Coordinates of N, CA and C in Angstrom, one line a residue:
X1 N 0.8 -1.2 0.0 CA 0.0 0.0 0.0 C 0.9 1.2 0.0
X2 N 1.9 1.3 0.9 CA 2.8 2.4 0.9 C 3.5 2.6 -0.4
X3 N 3.8 1.5 -1.1 CA 4.5 1.6 -2.4 C 3.6 2.3 -3.4
X4 N 2.3 1.9 -3.4 CA 1.3 2.5 -4.3 C 1.2 4.0 -4.1
X5 N 1.1 4.4 -2.8 CA 1.0 5.8 -2.4 C 2.2 6.6 -2.9
X6 N 3.4 6.0 -2.7 CA 4.6 6.6 -3.1 C 4.7 6.8 -4.6
X7 N 4.2 5.8 -5.4 CA 4.2 5.8 -6.8 C 3.3 6.9 -7.3
X8 N 2.0 7.0 -6.7 CA 1.1 8.0 -7.1 C 1.6 9.4 -6.8
X9 N 2.3 9.6 -5.6 CA 2.8 10.9 -5.3 C 3.9 11.3 -6.2
X10 N 4.7 10.3 -6.7 CA 5.7 10.7 -7.7 C 5.2 11.1 -9.0
X11 N 4.1 10.4 -9.4 CA 3.5 10.8 -10.7 C 2.9 12.1 -10.6
X12 N 2.2 12.4 -9.5 CA 1.6 13.7 -9.3 C 2.6 14.8 -9.3
X13 N 3.7 14.6 -8.6 CA 4.8 15.6 -8.6 C 5.4 15.9 -10.0
X14 N 5.5 14.8 -10.8 CA 6.0 15.0 -12.2 C 5.0 15.8 -13.0
X15 N 3.7 15.5 -12.9 CA 2.7 16.3 -13.6 C 2.8 17.8 -13.2
X16 N 2.9 18.1 -11.9 CA 3.0 19.5 -11.5 C 4.2 20.1 -12.0
X17 N 5.3 19.4 -12.0 CA 6.6 20.0 -12.5 C 6.5 20.3 -14.0
X18 N 5.9 19.3 -14.7 CA 5.8 19.5 -16.2 C 4.9 20.7 -16.5
X19 N 3.8 20.9 -15.8 CA 2.9 22.0 -16.0 C 3.6 23.3 -15.7
X20 N 4.4 23.3 -14.6 CA 5.1 24.6 -14.3 C 6.1 24.9 -15.3
X21 N 6.8 23.9 -15.9 CA 7.8 24.2 -16.9 C 7.1 24.7 -18.2
X22 N 6.0 24.0 -18.5 CA 5.3 24.5 -19.7 C 4.8 25.9 -19.6
X23 N 4.3 26.2 -18.4 CA 3.8 27.6 -18.1 C 4.9 28.6 -18.2
X24 N 6.1 28.2 -17.7 CA 7.2 29.1 -17.7 C 7.6 29.4 -19.2
X25 N 7.7 28.4 -20.0 CA 8.1 28.5 -21.4 C 7.1 29.4 -22.1
X26 N 5.8 29.1 -21.8 CA 4.8 29.9 -22.5 C 5.0 31.4 -22.2
X27 N 5.3 31.7 -20.9 CA 5.5 33.1 -20.5 C 6.7 33.7 -21.1
X28 N 7.8 32.9 -21.2 CA 9.0 33.4 -21.9 C 8.7 33.7 -23.3
X29 N 8.0 32.8 -24.0 CA 7.8 33.0 -25.4 C 6.9 34.2 -25.6
X30 N 6.0 34.4 -24.7 CA 5.1 35.6 -24.8 C 5.9 36.9 -24.6
X31 N 6.9 36.9 -23.7 CA 7.7 38.1 -23.5 C 8.6 38.3 -24.7
X32 N 9.1 37.3 -25.3 CA 10.0 37.4 -26.4 C 9.3 37.9 -27.7
X33 N 8.0 37.7 -27.8 CA 7.3 38.1 -29.0 C 7.1 39.6 -29.0
X34 N 7.7 40.3 -30.0 CA 7.6 41.8 -30.0 C 6.2 42.2 -30.2
X35 N 5.8 43.4 -29.6 CA 4.4 43.9 -29.7 C 4.1 44.2 -31.2
X36 N 2.9 44.0 -31.6 CA 2.5 44.3 -33.0 C 2.6 45.8 -33.2
X37 N 3.2 46.1 -34.3 CA 3.4 47.5 -34.7 C 2.6 47.9 -36.0
X38 N 1.7 47.0 -36.4 CA 1.0 47.3 -37.6 C 0.1 48.5 -37.5
X39 N -0.2 48.9 -36.2 CA -1.1 50.1 -36.1 C -0.4 51.4 -36.5
X40 N 0.9 51.3 -36.5 CA 1.7 52.5 -37.0 C 2.2 52.3 -38.4
X41 N 1.7 53.0 -39.4 CA 2.1 52.9 -40.7 C 3.6 53.0 -40.9
X42 N 4.2 52.1 -41.7 CA 5.6 52.1 -41.8 C 6.2 53.5 -42.3
X43 N 5.4 54.2 -43.1 CA 5.9 55.5 -43.6 C 6.0 56.5 -42.5
X44 N 5.2 56.3 -41.4 CA 5.2 57.2 -40.3 C 6.4 56.8 -39.3
X45 N 6.9 55.6 -39.4 CA 7.9 55.2 -38.5 C 9.3 55.5 -39.0
X46 N 9.5 55.9 -40.2 CA 10.8 56.2 -40.8 C 11.1 57.7 -40.7
X47 N 12.1 58.1 -39.9 CA 12.5 59.5 -39.9 C 13.1 59.9 -41.1
X48 N 13.2 61.2 -41.3 CA 13.8 61.8 -42.5 C 15.3 61.5 -42.5
X49 N 15.8 61.2 -43.7 CA 17.3 61.1 -43.9 C 17.9 62.4 -44.0
X50 N 19.0 62.6 -43.2 CA 19.8 63.9 -43.3 C 21.1 63.7 -43.9
X51 N 21.5 64.7 -44.7 CA 22.8 64.6 -45.4 C 23.8 65.7 -44.8
X52 N 25.0 65.2 -44.5 CA 26.0 66.1 -44.0 C 27.3 65.9 -44.8
X53 N 27.9 67.0 -45.1 CA 29.1 67.0 -45.9 C 30.3 67.5 -45.1
X54 N 31.4 66.8 -45.1 CA 32.6 67.2 -44.4 C 33.8 67.4 -45.3
X55 N 34.5 68.5 -45.0 CA 35.8 68.7 -45.8 C 36.9 68.3 -44.9
X56 N 37.8 67.5 -45.5 CA 38.9 66.9 -44.7 C 40.3 67.3 -45.2
X57 N 41.3 66.9 -44.5 CA 42.7 67.2 -44.9 C 42.9 66.7 -46.3
X58 N 43.7 67.5 -47.1 CA 44.0 67.1 -48.5 C 42.9 67.4 -49.4
X59 N 41.9 68.1 -49.0 CA 40.7 68.4 -49.9 C 39.8 67.3 -50.1
X60 N 39.9 66.2 -49.3 CA 39.0 65.1 -49.4 C 37.6 65.5 -48.8
X61 N 36.6 64.8 -49.3 CA 35.2 65.1 -48.9 C 34.6 63.8 -48.4
X62 N 33.9 63.8 -47.3 CA 33.2 62.7 -46.8 C 31.7 63.2 -46.6
X63 N 30.8 62.4 -47.3 CA 29.4 62.7 -47.2 C 28.7 61.6 -46.4
X64 N 27.9 62.1 -45.4 CA 27.3 61.1 -44.4 C 25.8 61.3 -44.5
X65 N 25.1 60.2 -44.8 CA 23.6 60.2 -44.7 C 23.2 59.5 -43.5
X66 N 22.4 60.2 -42.6 CA 22.0 59.6 -41.3 C 20.5 59.4 -41.3
X67 N 20.1 58.2 -40.8 CA 18.7 58.0 -40.5 C 18.7 57.0 -39.3
X68 N 18.1 57.5 -38.2 CA 18.1 56.8 -36.9 C 19.5 56.4 -36.6
X69 N 19.8 55.1 -36.4 CA 21.1 54.7 -36.0 C 21.8 54.0 -37.2
X70 N 21.4 54.4 -38.4 CA 22.0 53.9 -39.6 C 22.7 55.0 -40.4
X71 N 23.8 54.7 -41.0 CA 24.5 55.7 -41.7 C 25.0 55.1 -43.1
X72 N 25.0 56.0 -44.1 CA 25.7 55.6 -45.3 C 26.7 56.7 -45.6
X73 N 28.0 56.2 -45.7 CA 29.1 57.1 -45.8 C 29.7 57.0 -47.2
X74 N 29.9 58.1 -47.9 CA 30.4 58.2 -49.2 C 31.8 58.8 -49.2
X75 N 32.8 58.1 -49.7 CA 34.2 58.5 -49.7 C 34.9 58.0 -50.9
X76 N 35.5 58.9 -51.7 CA 36.2 58.5 -52.9 C 35.4 57.5 -53.8
X77 N 34.1 57.9 -54.0 CA 33.2 57.2 -54.9 C 32.8 55.8 -54.4
X78 N 33.1 55.5 -53.1 CA 32.7 54.3 -52.5 C 31.7 54.5 -51.4
X79 N 30.7 53.6 -51.3 CA 29.6 53.8 -50.3 C 29.7 52.7 -49.3
X80 N 29.6 53.1 -48.0 CA 29.7 52.2 -46.9 C 28.4 52.3 -46.0
X81 N 27.7 51.2 -45.9 CA 26.5 51.1 -45.1 C 27.0 50.7 -43.6
X82 N 26.6 51.6 -42.7 CA 27.1 51.4 -41.3 C 25.9 51.5 -40.3
X83 N 26.2 51.0 -39.1 CA 25.3 51.1 -38.0 C 26.0 51.7 -36.8
X84 N 25.2 52.4 -36.0 CA 25.8 53.1 -34.9 C 26.4 52.0 -33.9
X85 N 27.5 52.3 -33.4 CA 28.2 51.4 -32.4 C 28.5 52.2 -31.1
X86 N 28.9 51.4 -30.1 CA 29.2 52.1 -28.8 C 30.5 52.9 -29.0
X87 N 30.5 54.0 -28.3 CA 31.6 54.9 -28.3 C 31.8 55.6 -27.0
X88 N 33.1 55.8 -26.6 CA 33.4 56.4 -25.3 C 33.0 57.9 -25.3
X89 N 33.1 58.5 -26.5 CA 32.7 59.9 -26.7 C 32.3 60.1 -28.1
X90 N 31.5 61.1 -28.4 CA 31.1 61.3 -29.8 C 30.2 60.2 -30.3
X91 N 30.1 60.1 -31.6 CA 29.2 59.1 -32.2 C 30.0 58.3 -33.2
X92 N 29.8 57.0 -33.1 CA 30.6 56.1 -34.0 C 29.7 55.2 -34.8
X93 N 30.0 55.1 -36.1 CA 29.3 54.2 -37.0 C 30.3 53.2 -37.6
X94 N 29.9 52.0 -37.8 CA 30.9 51.0 -38.3 C 30.1 49.9 -39.1
X95 N 30.9 49.4 -40.1 CA 30.3 48.2 -40.8 C 31.2 47.0 -40.5
X96 N 32.0 47.1 -39.4 CA 32.8 46.0 -39.0 C 34.3 46.2 -39.5
X97 N 34.5 47.1 -40.4 CA 35.8 47.3 -41.0 C 36.1 48.8 -41.1
X98 N 35.2 49.5 -41.7 CA 35.3 51.0 -41.9 C 34.5 51.7 -40.8
X99 N 35.1 52.7 -40.2 CA 34.5 53.4 -39.1 C 34.4 54.9 -39.4
X100 N 33.3 55.5 -39.2 CA 33.1 56.9 -39.2 C 32.9 57.4 -37.8
X101 N 33.7 58.3 -37.3 CA 33.6 58.7 -35.9 C 33.5 60.3 -35.9
X102 N 32.4 60.8 -35.4 CA 32.2 62.2 -35.3 C 32.0 62.7 -33.9
X103 N 32.4 63.9 -33.7 CA 32.2 64.6 -32.4 C 31.9 66.0 -32.6
X104 N 30.7 66.5 -32.3 CA 30.4 67.9 -32.6 C 30.4 68.1 -34.1
X105 N 31.2 69.1 -34.6 CA 31.3 69.4 -36.0 C 32.5 68.8 -36.7
X106 N 33.2 67.9 -36.1 CA 34.4 67.3 -36.6 C 34.2 65.7 -36.7
X107 N 35.1 65.1 -37.5 CA 35.0 63.7 -37.6 C 36.2 63.1 -38.4
X108 N 36.3 61.8 -38.4 CA 37.4 61.2 -39.2 C 36.9 59.8 -39.7
X109 N 37.4 59.3 -40.8 CA 37.1 58.0 -41.4 C 38.3 57.1 -41.3
X110 N 38.1 55.9 -40.8 CA 39.2 55.0 -40.5 C 38.9 53.6 -40.9
X111 N 40.0 52.9 -41.4 CA 39.9 51.5 -41.7 C 40.4 50.7 -40.6
X112 N 39.5 50.0 -39.9 CA 39.9 49.2 -38.7 C 40.0 47.7 -39.0
X113 N 40.2 47.3 -40.3 CA 40.4 45.9 -40.7 C 41.5 45.3 -39.9
X114 N 42.6 46.0 -39.7 CA 43.6 45.5 -38.8 C 43.5 46.3 -37.5
X115 N 42.9 45.7 -36.5 CA 42.6 46.5 -35.3 C 43.8 47.0 -34.6
X116 N 45.0 46.3 -34.8 CA 46.2 46.7 -34.1 C 46.9 47.9 -34.9
X117 N 46.5 48.1 -36.1 CA 47.1 49.1 -36.9 C 46.0 49.8 -37.8
X118 N 45.1 50.6 -37.1 CA 44.0 51.3 -37.9 C 44.6 52.3 -38.8
X119 N 44.0 52.4 -40.0 CA 44.5 53.3 -41.0 C 43.5 54.5 -41.2
X120 N 44.0 55.7 -41.1 CA 43.1 56.8 -41.3 C 42.9 57.1 -42.8
X121 N 41.7 57.1 -43.2 CA 41.3 57.4 -44.6 C 41.1 58.8 -44.8
X122 N 40.5 59.5 -43.9 CA 40.2 60.9 -44.0 C 40.3 61.5 -42.6
X123 N 41.1 62.6 -42.4 CA 41.4 63.1 -41.1 C 40.9 64.6 -41.0
X124 N 40.7 65.1 -39.8 CA 40.4 66.5 -39.5 C 39.2 66.9 -40.4
X125 N 38.2 66.1 -40.5 CA 37.0 66.4 -41.3 C 36.1 67.4 -40.5
X126 N 35.7 68.5 -41.2 CA 34.9 69.6 -40.6 C 33.6 69.7 -41.3
X127 N 32.5 69.8 -40.6 CA 31.2 69.9 -41.2 C 31.1 71.2 -42.0
X128 N 30.6 71.1 -43.2 CA 30.5 72.3 -44.1 C 29.1 72.9 -43.8
X129 N 29.0 74.2 -43.9 CA 27.7 74.9 -43.8 C 27.1 74.9 -45.2
X130 N 25.9 74.3 -45.2 CA 25.2 74.1 -46.5 C 23.8 74.5 -46.3
X131 N 23.1 74.8 -47.4 CA 21.7 75.1 -47.4 C 20.9 74.5 -48.5
X132 N 21.4 73.4 -49.1 CA 20.7 72.8 -50.2 C 19.6 71.9 -49.6
X133 N 18.6 71.5 -50.5 CA 17.5 70.7 -50.0 C 18.0 69.4 -49.4
X134 N 17.4 69.1 -48.2 CA 17.7 67.9 -47.6 C 19.1 67.9 -46.8
X135 N 19.8 69.0 -46.8 CA 21.1 69.1 -46.2 C 21.0 69.9 -44.9
X136 N 22.0 69.7 -44.0 CA 22.0 70.5 -42.8 C 22.2 71.9 -43.1
X137 N 21.4 72.8 -42.5 CA 21.5 74.2 -42.8 C 22.3 75.0 -41.8
X138 N 23.0 74.3 -40.9 CA 23.8 74.9 -39.9 C 25.0 74.1 -39.6
X139 N 25.7 74.5 -38.6 CA 26.9 73.7 -38.2 C 26.9 73.3 -36.7
X140 N 25.7 73.4 -36.1 CA 25.6 73.0 -34.7 C 25.1 71.6 -34.5
X141 N 25.5 71.0 -33.4 CA 25.0 69.7 -33.0 C 25.1 69.5 -31.5
X142 N 24.0 68.9 -31.0 CA 23.9 68.6 -29.5 C 23.8 67.1 -29.5
X143 N 24.5 66.4 -28.6 CA 24.5 65.0 -28.6 C 24.3 64.5 -27.1
X144 N 24.1 63.2 -27.0 CA 24.0 62.7 -25.6 C 23.2 61.3 -25.6
X145 N 22.6 61.0 -24.5 CA 21.8 59.8 -24.4 C 20.5 60.1 -23.6
X146 N 19.6 59.2 -23.8 CA 18.3 59.3 -23.1 C 18.0 57.9 -22.5
X147 N 17.6 57.9 -21.2 CA 17.3 56.7 -20.5 C 16.2 57.0 -19.5
X148 N 15.8 55.9 -18.8 CA 14.9 56.0 -17.7 C 15.2 54.9 -16.7
X149 N 14.8 55.0 -15.5 CA 15.2 54.1 -14.4 C 14.3 52.8 -14.3
X150 N 13.1 52.9 -14.8 CA 12.1 51.8 -14.7 C 12.6 50.6 -15.5
X151 N 12.4 49.4 -15.0 CA 12.8 48.2 -15.7 C 11.7 47.7 -16.6
X152 N 11.6 48.3 -17.8 CA 10.5 48.0 -18.7 C 11.1 48.2 -20.1
X153 N 10.6 47.4 -21.0 CA 11.0 47.5 -22.4 C 10.0 48.2 -23.2
X154 N 10.4 49.0 -24.2 CA 9.5 49.7 -25.1 C 9.2 48.9 -26.3
X155 N 8.0 49.0 -26.8 CA 7.7 48.3 -28.0 C 8.4 48.9 -29.2
X156 N 8.4 48.1 -30.3 CA 9.1 48.5 -31.5 C 8.6 49.9 -32.1
X157 N 7.3 50.2 -31.9 CA 6.8 51.4 -32.5 C 6.9 52.6 -31.5
X158 N 7.6 52.5 -30.4 CA 7.8 53.6 -29.5 C 8.8 54.6 -30.2
X159 N 8.5 55.9 -29.9 CA 9.3 56.9 -30.6 C 9.9 57.9 -29.5
X160 N 11.2 58.2 -29.7 CA 11.8 59.2 -28.9 C 11.8 60.5 -29.7
X161 N 11.3 61.5 -29.1 CA 11.2 62.8 -29.8 C 12.1 63.8 -29.0
X162 N 13.1 64.3 -29.7 CA 14.1 65.2 -29.2 C 13.8 66.6 -29.8
X163 N 13.9 67.6 -28.9 CA 13.7 69.0 -29.4 C 14.8 69.9 -28.8
X164 N 15.3 70.8 -29.5 CA 16.1 71.9 -29.0 C 15.2 73.1 -29.0
X165 N 15.0 73.7 -27.8 CA 14.0 74.8 -27.6 C 14.7 76.0 -27.0
X166 N 14.2 77.2 -27.5 CA 14.6 78.5 -27.0 C 13.6 78.7 -25.8
X167 N 14.2 78.7 -24.6 CA 13.3 78.9 -23.4 C 13.4 80.3 -22.9
X168 N 13.9 81.2 -23.7 CA 13.9 82.6 -23.3 C 12.7 83.4 -23.7
X169 N 11.5 82.8 -23.7 CA 10.3 83.4 -24.2 C 9.4 83.8 -23.1
X170 N 9.9 83.9 -21.9 CA 9.0 84.4 -20.8 C 7.9 83.3 -20.5
X171 N 6.6 83.8 -20.5 CA 5.5 82.9 -20.3 C 5.0 82.2 -21.5
X172 N 5.6 82.6 -22.7 CA 5.1 82.0 -23.9 C 5.7 80.6 -24.1
X173 N 5.1 79.8 -25.0 CA 5.6 78.5 -25.3 C 7.0 78.6 -25.9
X174 N 7.9 77.7 -25.5 CA 9.3 77.7 -26.0 C 9.3 77.6 -27.5
X175 N 10.2 78.2 -28.2 CA 10.4 78.1 -29.6 C 11.2 76.9 -30.0
X176 N 10.7 76.1 -30.8 CA 11.4 74.8 -31.2 C 12.4 75.2 -32.3
X177 N 13.7 75.0 -32.0 CA 14.8 75.3 -33.0 C 15.1 74.1 -33.9
X178 N 15.0 72.9 -33.3 CA 15.3 71.7 -34.1 C 14.5 70.5 -33.4
X179 N 14.2 69.6 -34.2 CA 13.5 68.4 -33.7 C 14.0 67.1 -34.5
X180 N 14.1 66.0 -33.8 CA 14.5 64.8 -34.4 C 13.7 63.6 -33.7
X181 N 13.2 62.7 -34.5 CA 12.5 61.5 -34.0 C 13.3 60.3 -34.3
X182 N 13.3 59.4 -33.3 CA 14.0 58.1 -33.4 C 13.0 57.0 -33.0
X183 N 12.7 56.1 -33.9 CA 11.9 54.9 -33.6 C 12.7 53.8 -32.9
X184 N 12.2 53.3 -31.8 CA 13.0 52.3 -31.1 C 13.3 51.1 -32.0
X185 N 12.3 50.5 -32.7 CA 12.6 49.4 -33.6 C 13.4 48.3 -33.0
X186 N 13.0 47.9 -31.8 CA 13.7 46.8 -31.1 C 14.8 47.3 -30.2
X187 N 15.3 48.5 -30.3 CA 16.4 49.0 -29.4 C 15.8 49.4 -28.1
X188 N 16.6 49.5 -27.1 CA 16.2 49.9 -25.7 C 17.1 51.0 -25.2
X189 N 16.7 51.6 -24.1 CA 17.5 52.6 -23.5 C 18.8 52.0 -22.9
X190 N 19.9 52.8 -22.7 CA 20.0 54.2 -23.2 C 20.1 54.4 -24.7
X191 N 19.4 55.4 -25.2 CA 19.4 55.6 -26.6 C 20.3 56.8 -26.9
X192 N 21.3 56.7 -27.8 CA 22.1 57.9 -28.1 C 21.4 58.8 -29.1
X193 N 21.7 60.0 -29.1 CA 21.1 60.9 -30.1 C 22.1 62.0 -30.5
X194 N 21.9 62.5 -31.7 CA 22.6 63.7 -32.3 C 21.5 64.6 -32.8
X195 N 21.4 65.8 -32.3 CA 20.4 66.8 -32.7 C 21.1 67.9 -33.4
X196 N 21.0 68.0 -34.8 CA 21.6 69.0 -35.5 C 20.7 70.2 -35.7
X197 N 21.3 71.4 -35.6 CA 20.5 72.6 -35.7 C 21.2 73.7 -36.6
X198 N 20.4 74.7 -37.0 CA 20.9 75.8 -37.8 C 21.5 76.8 -36.8
X199 N 22.8 76.9 -36.9 CA 23.6 77.8 -36.0 C 23.1 79.3 -36.2
X200 N 22.5 79.6 -37.3 CA 22.1 81.0 -37.5 C 20.9 81.3 -36.7
X201 N 20.2 80.3 -36.1 CA 19.0 80.5 -35.3 C 19.4 80.7 -33.8
X202 N 20.7 80.6 -33.5 CA 21.1 80.7 -32.1 C 21.5 82.1 -31.7
X203 N 20.9 82.6 -30.7 CA 21.2 84.0 -30.2 C 22.0 83.8 -28.9
X204 N 23.3 84.2 -28.8 CA 24.1 84.0 -27.6 C 23.5 84.6 -26.4
X205 N 22.6 85.5 -26.5 CA 21.9 86.1 -25.3 C 20.8 85.3 -24.8
X206 N 20.3 84.3 -25.6 CA 19.2 83.5 -25.2 C 19.6 82.2 -24.5
X207 N 18.6 81.5 -23.9 CA 18.9 80.3 -23.2 C 18.2 79.2 -23.9
X208 N 18.9 78.1 -24.1 CA 18.4 76.9 -24.9 C 18.4 75.7 -24.0
X209 N 17.5 74.8 -24.2 CA 17.4 73.6 -23.5 C 16.8 72.4 -24.3
X210 N 17.1 71.2 -23.9 CA 16.6 70.0 -24.6 C 15.3 69.5 -24.0
X211 N 14.4 69.1 -24.9 CA 13.2 68.4 -24.4 C 13.2 67.0 -25.0
X212 N 12.8 66.1 -24.2 CA 12.8 64.7 -24.7 C 11.5 64.0 -24.1
X213 N 10.9 63.2 -25.0 CA 9.8 62.4 -24.6 C 9.7 61.1 -25.4
X214 N 9.2 60.1 -24.7 CA 9.0 58.8 -25.4 C 7.5 58.6 -25.5
X215 N 7.0 58.3 -26.7 CA 5.6 58.1 -26.9 C 5.3 56.8 -27.6
X216 N 4.2 56.3 -27.3 CA 3.7 55.0 -28.0 C 2.3 55.3 -28.5
X217 N 2.1 55.2 -29.8 CA 0.8 55.5 -30.3 C 0.3 56.9 -30.1
X218 N 1.2 57.8 -30.0 CA 0.9 59.2 -29.8 C 0.7 59.6 -28.3
X219 N 0.8 58.6 -27.4 CA 0.7 58.9 -26.0 C 2.0 59.0 -25.3
X220 N 2.3 60.0 -24.6 CA 3.5 60.2 -23.9 C 3.7 59.2 -22.7
X221 N 4.8 58.5 -22.7 CA 5.0 57.6 -21.6 C 6.1 58.1 -20.6
X222 N 7.1 58.7 -21.2 CA 8.2 59.3 -20.4 C 8.5 60.7 -20.9
X223 N 8.8 61.6 -19.9 CA 9.1 63.0 -20.2 C 10.3 63.4 -19.4
X224 N 11.1 64.4 -19.8 CA 12.1 64.9 -19.0 C 11.5 65.9 -18.0
X225 N 11.9 65.8 -16.7 CA 11.4 66.7 -15.7 C 12.4 67.7 -15.2
X226 N 13.6 67.7 -15.8 CA 14.6 68.7 -15.5 C 14.9 69.5 -16.7
X227 N 15.5 70.7 -16.5 CA 15.9 71.6 -17.6 C 17.3 71.4 -17.9
X228 N 17.6 70.7 -19.1 CA 18.9 70.5 -19.5 C 19.4 71.6 -20.5
X229 N 20.0 72.6 -19.9 CA 20.4 73.7 -20.7 C 21.7 73.4 -21.6
X230 N 21.7 73.9 -22.8 CA 22.8 73.6 -23.7 C 23.2 74.8 -24.5
X231 N 24.4 74.7 -25.1 CA 24.9 75.6 -26.1 C 25.4 77.0 -25.6
X232 N 24.5 77.9 -25.2 CA 24.9 79.2 -24.9 C 25.2 79.4 -23.4
X233 N 25.8 80.5 -23.0 CA 26.1 80.8 -21.6 C 26.9 79.8 -20.9
X234 N 27.9 79.3 -21.6 CA 28.8 78.3 -21.1 C 28.2 77.0 -20.8
X235 N 27.0 76.7 -21.3 CA 26.4 75.4 -21.2 C 27.0 74.4 -22.1
X236 N 26.9 73.1 -21.8 CA 27.6 72.1 -22.7 C 26.8 71.8 -24.0
X237 N 27.3 71.0 -24.9 CA 26.6 70.6 -26.1 C 26.4 69.1 -26.0
X238 N 26.5 68.5 -24.8 CA 26.2 67.1 -24.6 C 25.4 67.0 -23.3
X239 N 24.4 66.1 -23.3 CA 23.5 65.9 -22.2 C 23.1 64.4 -22.1
X240 N 23.3 63.8 -20.9 CA 22.8 62.5 -20.6 C 21.5 62.6 -19.8
X241 N 20.3 62.4 -20.4 CA 19.1 62.7 -19.8 C 18.4 61.5 -19.3
X242 N 17.8 61.6 -18.1 CA 17.0 60.6 -17.4 C 15.6 61.0 -17.4
X243 N 14.7 60.3 -18.1 CA 13.3 60.7 -18.1 C 12.5 60.1 -17.0
X244 N 11.3 60.8 -16.7 CA 10.4 60.3 -15.7 C 9.2 59.8 -16.3
X245 N 8.6 58.7 -15.7 CA 7.3 58.2 -16.2 C 6.2 59.2 -16.0
X246 N 5.4 59.3 -17.0 CA 4.2 60.2 -16.9 C 3.2 59.6 -15.9
X247 N 2.7 60.5 -15.1 CA 1.8 60.1 -14.0 C 0.6 59.4 -14.6
X248 N 0.2 58.2 -14.0 CA -0.9 57.5 -14.5 C -0.5 56.3 -15.4
X249 N 0.8 56.3 -15.9 CA 1.2 55.2 -16.7 C 1.6 54.0 -15.7
X250 N 1.7 52.8 -16.3 CA 2.1 51.7 -15.6 C 3.3 51.0 -16.2
X251 N 4.0 50.2 -15.5 CA 5.2 49.5 -16.0 C 4.8 48.4 -17.0
X252 N 3.6 47.9 -16.9 CA 3.2 46.8 -17.8 C 2.7 47.4 -19.1
X253 N 3.3 47.1 -20.2 CA 2.9 47.6 -21.5 C 3.0 46.4 -22.5

């Protein structure tokens, strides 16, 4: 009798364990499945491509097309498709061999095929001031990162909206000097950003600040609650921003 009871207890424990494992796997698969983004038209999720031209030593020219964290670099009639990579400072794009590294208005192009002996292809590249269609109309850039403290992932259609604002308007709404949108598309915070602006719109006597918000389906989820001043009055051109969750939002999305 005791042997039968022991056998039944063992079978029951096995069934419970199997159900728990299956439930765990189902939960994991559900978490790994990216949220549907069909509600946001693809055309609305693709930010505008920006073109920047740099003049380098020896009269060389490097042309960089940027869209989100993707770059296409043109040098000596060759085109290199790159993705943004980690960088200690500035912004770095790489295709695994060729690297474009920019910081502020300067940059350089390098061949890192031999990691121990990198080869500079174009040095001391400086952003040119241009005003053609689809090109940067100024020479200014503010860079940094955006993050939040909550442990939650954003869906693919989440959008980071960065603005450079003139906050010297008294009680009036701030004037937007420049704006850039970045679709998460599977990426998570911290998100790096580069916000280019027309230097001709900057008044040294005015005060400028960054505005950042993360939205999903047009609804703001995170906002910056601090004033991150930049550019003028000895303020920096780089900011690492930590956003706050909008009141009423929840961590489960």
